[in-house]
Short mmCIF file of C-alpha atoms in Angstrom, two decimals:
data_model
loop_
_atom_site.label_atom_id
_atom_site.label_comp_id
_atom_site.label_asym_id
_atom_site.label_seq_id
_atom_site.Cartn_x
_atom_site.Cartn_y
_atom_site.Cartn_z
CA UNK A 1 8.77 26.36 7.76
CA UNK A 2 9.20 27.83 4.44
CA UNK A 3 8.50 26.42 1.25
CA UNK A 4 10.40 27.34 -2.08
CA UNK A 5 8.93 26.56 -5.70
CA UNK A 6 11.93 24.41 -7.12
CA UNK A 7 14.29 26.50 -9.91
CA UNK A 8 16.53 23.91 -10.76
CA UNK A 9 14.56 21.23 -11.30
CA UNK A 10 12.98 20.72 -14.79
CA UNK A 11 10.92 17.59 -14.88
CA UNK A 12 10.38 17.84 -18.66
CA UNK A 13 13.67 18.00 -19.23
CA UNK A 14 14.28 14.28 -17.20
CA UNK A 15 11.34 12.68 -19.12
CA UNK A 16 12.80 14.55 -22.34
CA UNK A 17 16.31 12.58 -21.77
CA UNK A 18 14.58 9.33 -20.47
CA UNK A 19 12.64 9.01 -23.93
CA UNK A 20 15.84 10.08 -25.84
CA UNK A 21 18.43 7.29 -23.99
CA UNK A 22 15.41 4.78 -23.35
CA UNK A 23 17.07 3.62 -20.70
CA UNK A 24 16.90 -0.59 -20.08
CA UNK A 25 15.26 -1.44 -16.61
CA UNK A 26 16.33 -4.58 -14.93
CA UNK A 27 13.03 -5.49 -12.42
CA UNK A 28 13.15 -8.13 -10.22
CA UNK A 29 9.50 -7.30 -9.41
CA UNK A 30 6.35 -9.24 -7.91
CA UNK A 31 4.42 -11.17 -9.75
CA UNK A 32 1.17 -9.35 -9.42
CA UNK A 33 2.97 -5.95 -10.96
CA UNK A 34 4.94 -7.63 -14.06
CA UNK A 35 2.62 -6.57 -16.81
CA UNK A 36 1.17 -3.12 -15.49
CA UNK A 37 4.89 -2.10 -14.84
CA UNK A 38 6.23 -3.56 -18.26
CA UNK A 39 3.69 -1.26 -19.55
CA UNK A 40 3.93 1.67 -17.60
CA UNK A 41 7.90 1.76 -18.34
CA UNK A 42 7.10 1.30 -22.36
CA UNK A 43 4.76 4.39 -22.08
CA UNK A 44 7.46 6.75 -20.75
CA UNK A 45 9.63 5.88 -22.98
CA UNK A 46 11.60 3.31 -21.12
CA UNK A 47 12.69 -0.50 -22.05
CA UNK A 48 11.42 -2.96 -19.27
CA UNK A 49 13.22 -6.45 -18.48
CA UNK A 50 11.71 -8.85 -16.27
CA UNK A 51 14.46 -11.18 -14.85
CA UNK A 52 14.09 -12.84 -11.50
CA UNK A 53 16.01 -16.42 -11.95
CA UNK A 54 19.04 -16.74 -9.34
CA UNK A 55 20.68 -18.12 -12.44
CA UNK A 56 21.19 -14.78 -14.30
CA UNK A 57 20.22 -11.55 -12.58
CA UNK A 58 23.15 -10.69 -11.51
CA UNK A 59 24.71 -11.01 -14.85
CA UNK A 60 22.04 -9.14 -16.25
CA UNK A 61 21.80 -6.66 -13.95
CA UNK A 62 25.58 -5.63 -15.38
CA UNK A 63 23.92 -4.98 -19.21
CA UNK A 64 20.87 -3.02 -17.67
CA UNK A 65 20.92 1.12 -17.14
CA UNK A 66 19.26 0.47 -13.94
CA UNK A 67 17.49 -2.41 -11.52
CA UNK A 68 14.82 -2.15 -9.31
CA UNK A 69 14.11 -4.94 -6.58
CA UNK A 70 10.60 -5.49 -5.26
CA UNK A 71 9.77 -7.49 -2.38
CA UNK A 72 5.82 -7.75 -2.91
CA UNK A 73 5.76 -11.81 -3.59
CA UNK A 74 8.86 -13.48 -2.14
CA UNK A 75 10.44 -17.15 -2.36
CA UNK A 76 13.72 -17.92 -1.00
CA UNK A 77 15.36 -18.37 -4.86
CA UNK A 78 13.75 -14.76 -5.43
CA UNK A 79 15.21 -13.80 -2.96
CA UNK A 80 18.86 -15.09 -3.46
CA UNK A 81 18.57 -13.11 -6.80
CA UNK A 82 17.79 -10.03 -5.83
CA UNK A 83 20.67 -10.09 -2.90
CA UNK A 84 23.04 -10.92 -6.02
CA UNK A 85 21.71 -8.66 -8.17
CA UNK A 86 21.61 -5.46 -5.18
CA UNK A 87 25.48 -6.31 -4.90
CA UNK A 88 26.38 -6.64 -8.75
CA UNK A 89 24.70 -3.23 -9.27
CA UNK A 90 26.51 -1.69 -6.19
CA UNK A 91 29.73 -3.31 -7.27
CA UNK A 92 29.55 -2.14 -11.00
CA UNK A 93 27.95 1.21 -10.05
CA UNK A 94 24.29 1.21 -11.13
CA UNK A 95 21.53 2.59 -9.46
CA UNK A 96 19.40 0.33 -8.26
CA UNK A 97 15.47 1.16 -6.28
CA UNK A 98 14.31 -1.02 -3.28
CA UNK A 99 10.71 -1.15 -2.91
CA UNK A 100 9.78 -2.62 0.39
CA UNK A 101 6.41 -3.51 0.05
CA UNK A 102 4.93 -4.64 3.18
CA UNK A 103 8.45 -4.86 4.47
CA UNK A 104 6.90 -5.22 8.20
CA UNK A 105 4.47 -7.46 8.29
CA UNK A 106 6.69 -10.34 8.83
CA UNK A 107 10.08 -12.00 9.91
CA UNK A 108 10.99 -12.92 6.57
CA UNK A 109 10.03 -9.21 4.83
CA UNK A 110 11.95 -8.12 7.58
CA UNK A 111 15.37 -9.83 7.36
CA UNK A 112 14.84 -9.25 3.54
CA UNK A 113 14.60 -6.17 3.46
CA UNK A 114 17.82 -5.80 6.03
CA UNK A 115 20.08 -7.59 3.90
CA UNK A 116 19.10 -5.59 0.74
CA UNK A 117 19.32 -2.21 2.21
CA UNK A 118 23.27 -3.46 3.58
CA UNK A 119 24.17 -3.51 -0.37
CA UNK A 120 22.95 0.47 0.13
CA UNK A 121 20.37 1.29 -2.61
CA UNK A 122 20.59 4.45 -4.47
CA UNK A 123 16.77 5.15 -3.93
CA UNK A 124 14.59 3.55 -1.66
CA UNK A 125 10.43 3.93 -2.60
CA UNK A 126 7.57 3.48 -0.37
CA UNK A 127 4.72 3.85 1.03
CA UNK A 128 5.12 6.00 4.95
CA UNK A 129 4.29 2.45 6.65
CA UNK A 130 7.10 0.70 4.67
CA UNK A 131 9.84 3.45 5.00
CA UNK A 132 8.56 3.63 8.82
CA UNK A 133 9.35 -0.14 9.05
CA UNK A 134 12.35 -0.64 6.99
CA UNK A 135 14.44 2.19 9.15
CA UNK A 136 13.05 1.15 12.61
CA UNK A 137 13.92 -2.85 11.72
CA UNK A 138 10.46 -3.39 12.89
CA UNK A 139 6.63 -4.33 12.79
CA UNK A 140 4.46 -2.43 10.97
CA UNK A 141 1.80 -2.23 8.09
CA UNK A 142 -0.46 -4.75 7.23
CA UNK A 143 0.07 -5.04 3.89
CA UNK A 144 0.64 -3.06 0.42
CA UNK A 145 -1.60 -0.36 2.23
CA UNK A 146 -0.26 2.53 4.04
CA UNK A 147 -1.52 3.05 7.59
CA UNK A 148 0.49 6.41 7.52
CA UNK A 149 0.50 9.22 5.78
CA UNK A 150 3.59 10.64 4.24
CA UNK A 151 4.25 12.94 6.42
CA UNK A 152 4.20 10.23 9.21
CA UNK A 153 7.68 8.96 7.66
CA UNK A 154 9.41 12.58 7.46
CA UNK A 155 12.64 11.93 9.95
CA UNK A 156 12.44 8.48 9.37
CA UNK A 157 12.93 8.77 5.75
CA UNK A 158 15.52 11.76 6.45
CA UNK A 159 17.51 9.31 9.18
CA UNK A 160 17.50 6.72 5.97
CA UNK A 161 18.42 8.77 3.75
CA UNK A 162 21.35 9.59 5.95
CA UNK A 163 22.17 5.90 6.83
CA UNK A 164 22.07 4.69 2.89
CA UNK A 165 23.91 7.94 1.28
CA UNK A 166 21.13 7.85 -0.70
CA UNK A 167 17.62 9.03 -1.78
CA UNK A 168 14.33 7.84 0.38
CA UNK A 169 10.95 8.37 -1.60
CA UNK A 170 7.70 8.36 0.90
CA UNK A 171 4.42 8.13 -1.41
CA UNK A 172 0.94 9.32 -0.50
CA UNK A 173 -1.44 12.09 -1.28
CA UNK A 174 1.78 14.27 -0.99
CA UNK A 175 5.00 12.71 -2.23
CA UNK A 176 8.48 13.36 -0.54
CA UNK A 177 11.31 12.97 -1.42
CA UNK A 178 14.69 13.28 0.23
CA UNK A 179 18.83 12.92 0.39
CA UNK A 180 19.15 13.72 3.68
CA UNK A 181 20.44 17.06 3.40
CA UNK A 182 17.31 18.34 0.59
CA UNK A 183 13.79 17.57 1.56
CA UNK A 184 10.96 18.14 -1.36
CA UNK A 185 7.49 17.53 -1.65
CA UNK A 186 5.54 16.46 -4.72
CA UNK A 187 1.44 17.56 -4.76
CA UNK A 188 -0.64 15.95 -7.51
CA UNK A 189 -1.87 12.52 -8.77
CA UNK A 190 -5.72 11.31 -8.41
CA UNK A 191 -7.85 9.44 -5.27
CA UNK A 192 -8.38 6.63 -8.36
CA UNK A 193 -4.64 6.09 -8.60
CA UNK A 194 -4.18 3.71 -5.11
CA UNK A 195 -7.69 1.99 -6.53
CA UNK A 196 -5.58 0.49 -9.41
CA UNK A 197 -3.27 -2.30 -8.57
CA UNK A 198 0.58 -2.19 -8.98
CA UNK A 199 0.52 1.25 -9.97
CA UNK A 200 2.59 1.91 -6.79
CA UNK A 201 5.29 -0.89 -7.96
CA UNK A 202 5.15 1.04 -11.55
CA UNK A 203 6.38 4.09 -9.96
CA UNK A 204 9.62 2.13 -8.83
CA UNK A 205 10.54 1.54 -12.06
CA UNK A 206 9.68 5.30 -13.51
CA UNK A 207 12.10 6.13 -10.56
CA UNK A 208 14.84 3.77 -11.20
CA UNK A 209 14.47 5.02 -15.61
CA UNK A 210 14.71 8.69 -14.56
CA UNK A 211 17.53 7.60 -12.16
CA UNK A 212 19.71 6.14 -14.33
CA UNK A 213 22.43 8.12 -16.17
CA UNK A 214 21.03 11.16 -13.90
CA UNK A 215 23.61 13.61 -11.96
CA UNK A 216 21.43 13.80 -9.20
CA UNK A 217 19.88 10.98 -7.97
CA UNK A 218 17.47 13.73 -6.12
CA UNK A 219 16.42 15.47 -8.86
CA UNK A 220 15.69 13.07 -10.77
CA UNK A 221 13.36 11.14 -8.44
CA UNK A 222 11.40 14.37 -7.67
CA UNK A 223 11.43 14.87 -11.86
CA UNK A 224 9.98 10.90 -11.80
CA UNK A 225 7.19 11.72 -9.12
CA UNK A 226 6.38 15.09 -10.85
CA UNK A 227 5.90 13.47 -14.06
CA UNK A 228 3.72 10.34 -12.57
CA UNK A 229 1.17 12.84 -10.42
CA UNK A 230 0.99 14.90 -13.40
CA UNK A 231 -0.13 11.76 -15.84
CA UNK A 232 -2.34 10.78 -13.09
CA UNK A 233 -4.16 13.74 -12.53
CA UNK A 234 -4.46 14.21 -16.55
CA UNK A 235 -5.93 10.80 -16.44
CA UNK A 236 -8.67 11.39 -13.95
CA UNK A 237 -10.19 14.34 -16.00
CA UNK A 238 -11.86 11.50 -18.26
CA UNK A 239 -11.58 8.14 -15.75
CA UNK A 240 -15.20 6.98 -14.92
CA UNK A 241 -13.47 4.46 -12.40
CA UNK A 242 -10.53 2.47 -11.68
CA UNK A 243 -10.83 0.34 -15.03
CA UNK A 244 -10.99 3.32 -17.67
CA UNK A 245 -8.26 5.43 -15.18
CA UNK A 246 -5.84 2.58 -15.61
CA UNK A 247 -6.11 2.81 -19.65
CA UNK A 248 -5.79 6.78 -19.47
CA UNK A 249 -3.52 6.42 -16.91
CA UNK A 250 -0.74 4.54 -19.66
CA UNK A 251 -2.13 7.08 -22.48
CA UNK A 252 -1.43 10.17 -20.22
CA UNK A 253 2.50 9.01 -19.43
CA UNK A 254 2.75 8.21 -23.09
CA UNK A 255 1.30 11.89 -24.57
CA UNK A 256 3.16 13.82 -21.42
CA UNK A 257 5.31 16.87 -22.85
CA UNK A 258 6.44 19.61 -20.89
CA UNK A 259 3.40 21.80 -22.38
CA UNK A 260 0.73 19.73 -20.10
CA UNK A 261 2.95 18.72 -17.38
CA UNK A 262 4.72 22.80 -16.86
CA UNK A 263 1.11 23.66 -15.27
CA UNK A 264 0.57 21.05 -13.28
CA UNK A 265 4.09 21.17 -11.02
CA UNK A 266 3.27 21.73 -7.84
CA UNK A 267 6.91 20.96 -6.60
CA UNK A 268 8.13 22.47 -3.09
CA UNK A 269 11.67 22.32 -1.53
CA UNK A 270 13.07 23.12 2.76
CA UNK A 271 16.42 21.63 4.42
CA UNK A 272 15.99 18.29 5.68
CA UNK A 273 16.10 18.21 9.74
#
């Protein structure tokens, strides 16, 4: 299989537009994630919203750029308001990001995560045990924790991909990302980055900030992944352990320009099968 460095796809010039729009993301995230994401989407230039009540999201969800829905800590009122909110972004044409966390380990992740992939999100993100899970309907993962790797997920992120019209992002060591028809993988990042907690959830909402306004749904998850290994790797020069990585880790996305990230692409591109 051949491998092609990507021409087309300039991940400084995503992060360039997402810090020039700052771009409002609706998350209707867990509640372990709230303040590392809030933070994460602040340092790349992004304006985070964190609204979960039944009561609202929806309506919100209409004023945002862009929602993401994460199913890490459900309740049934949760719940309700993502469903609403998945269907007012469909129906007014925002993107929106599932993140399945754990979406197998249980009936009630499961059936969740059915009904919101039926209201077809424009990205889904994951770990290869989630996306594994979430296209089979099934068991499997034990947690937040990937049992996979990402190339474990390959055709079943391709066949849900295909099913969703839409863009499946499989996280690991190497990142891929595809539409179905493109398939690209993203190299980077640091070992420390799955020590920190929520960091995973973060990325969801980096995805769903490049995402919005973008042509290319594709393009400009790949430009979001780029960007995040790049920060991460930057950050583990000077990280003595998970603590001081997660402080350099929000300084690295905040100082990233395209004359420290251009080096560190390590982008690749073949036809999805």
């Amino acid at each position: 299989m051949s491998h092609t460095t990507f021409p087309s796809i300039d991940p400084a010039a995503h992060l360039a537009r997402v810090r020039e729009r700052s771009p409002l993301i609706h998350n209707i995230t867990n509640l372990v994630a709230m303040n590392t994401m809030a933070n994460v989407l602040l340092a790349i230039g992004a304006s985070p919203a964190m609204v979960h009540a039944r009561e609202e999201a929806a309506e919100f969800t209409a004023i945002a750029d862009a929602l993401t829905v994460n199913i890490g800590t459900l309740s049934p009122h949760w719940v309700e308001a993502m469903i609403e909110a998945a269907e007012a972004a469909r129906l007014v044409g925002k993107p929106w990001v599932l993140d399945p966390v754990a979406v197998g380990a249980t009936a009630y992740r499961r059936e969740t995560g059915a009904r919101l992939l039926e209201r077809l999100p424009t990205v889904v993100r994951g770990n290869a045990s989630e996306i594994i899970a979430l296209e089979a309907g099934g068991a499997g993962g034990r947690g937040v924790d990937s049992s996979d790797p990402a190339e474990a997920a390959e055709q079943a992120a391709v066949r849900l991909a295909r099913r969703t019209g839409g863009v499946v992002a499989v996280t690991g060591e190497v990142d891929l990302v595809t539409d179905g028809r493109r398939l690209a993988r993203v190299r980077g990042g640091h070992p420390l980055m799955p020590r920190v907690t929520t960091l995973g959830c973060s990325l969801t909402g980096v995805v769903a900030a490049f995402v919005a306004g973008a042509e290319d749904a594709f393009t400009a998850t790949v430009a979001a992944l780029a960007c995040y290994a790049a920060a991460g790797e930057i950050a583990g020069e000077t990280a003595r352990g998970p603590g001081s990585f997660a402080v350099a880790f929000l300084d690295a996305l905040h100082a990233l320009e395209g004359e420290t990230l251009g080096p560190r692409l390590l982008l690749e591109m073949t036809d999805a099968t």
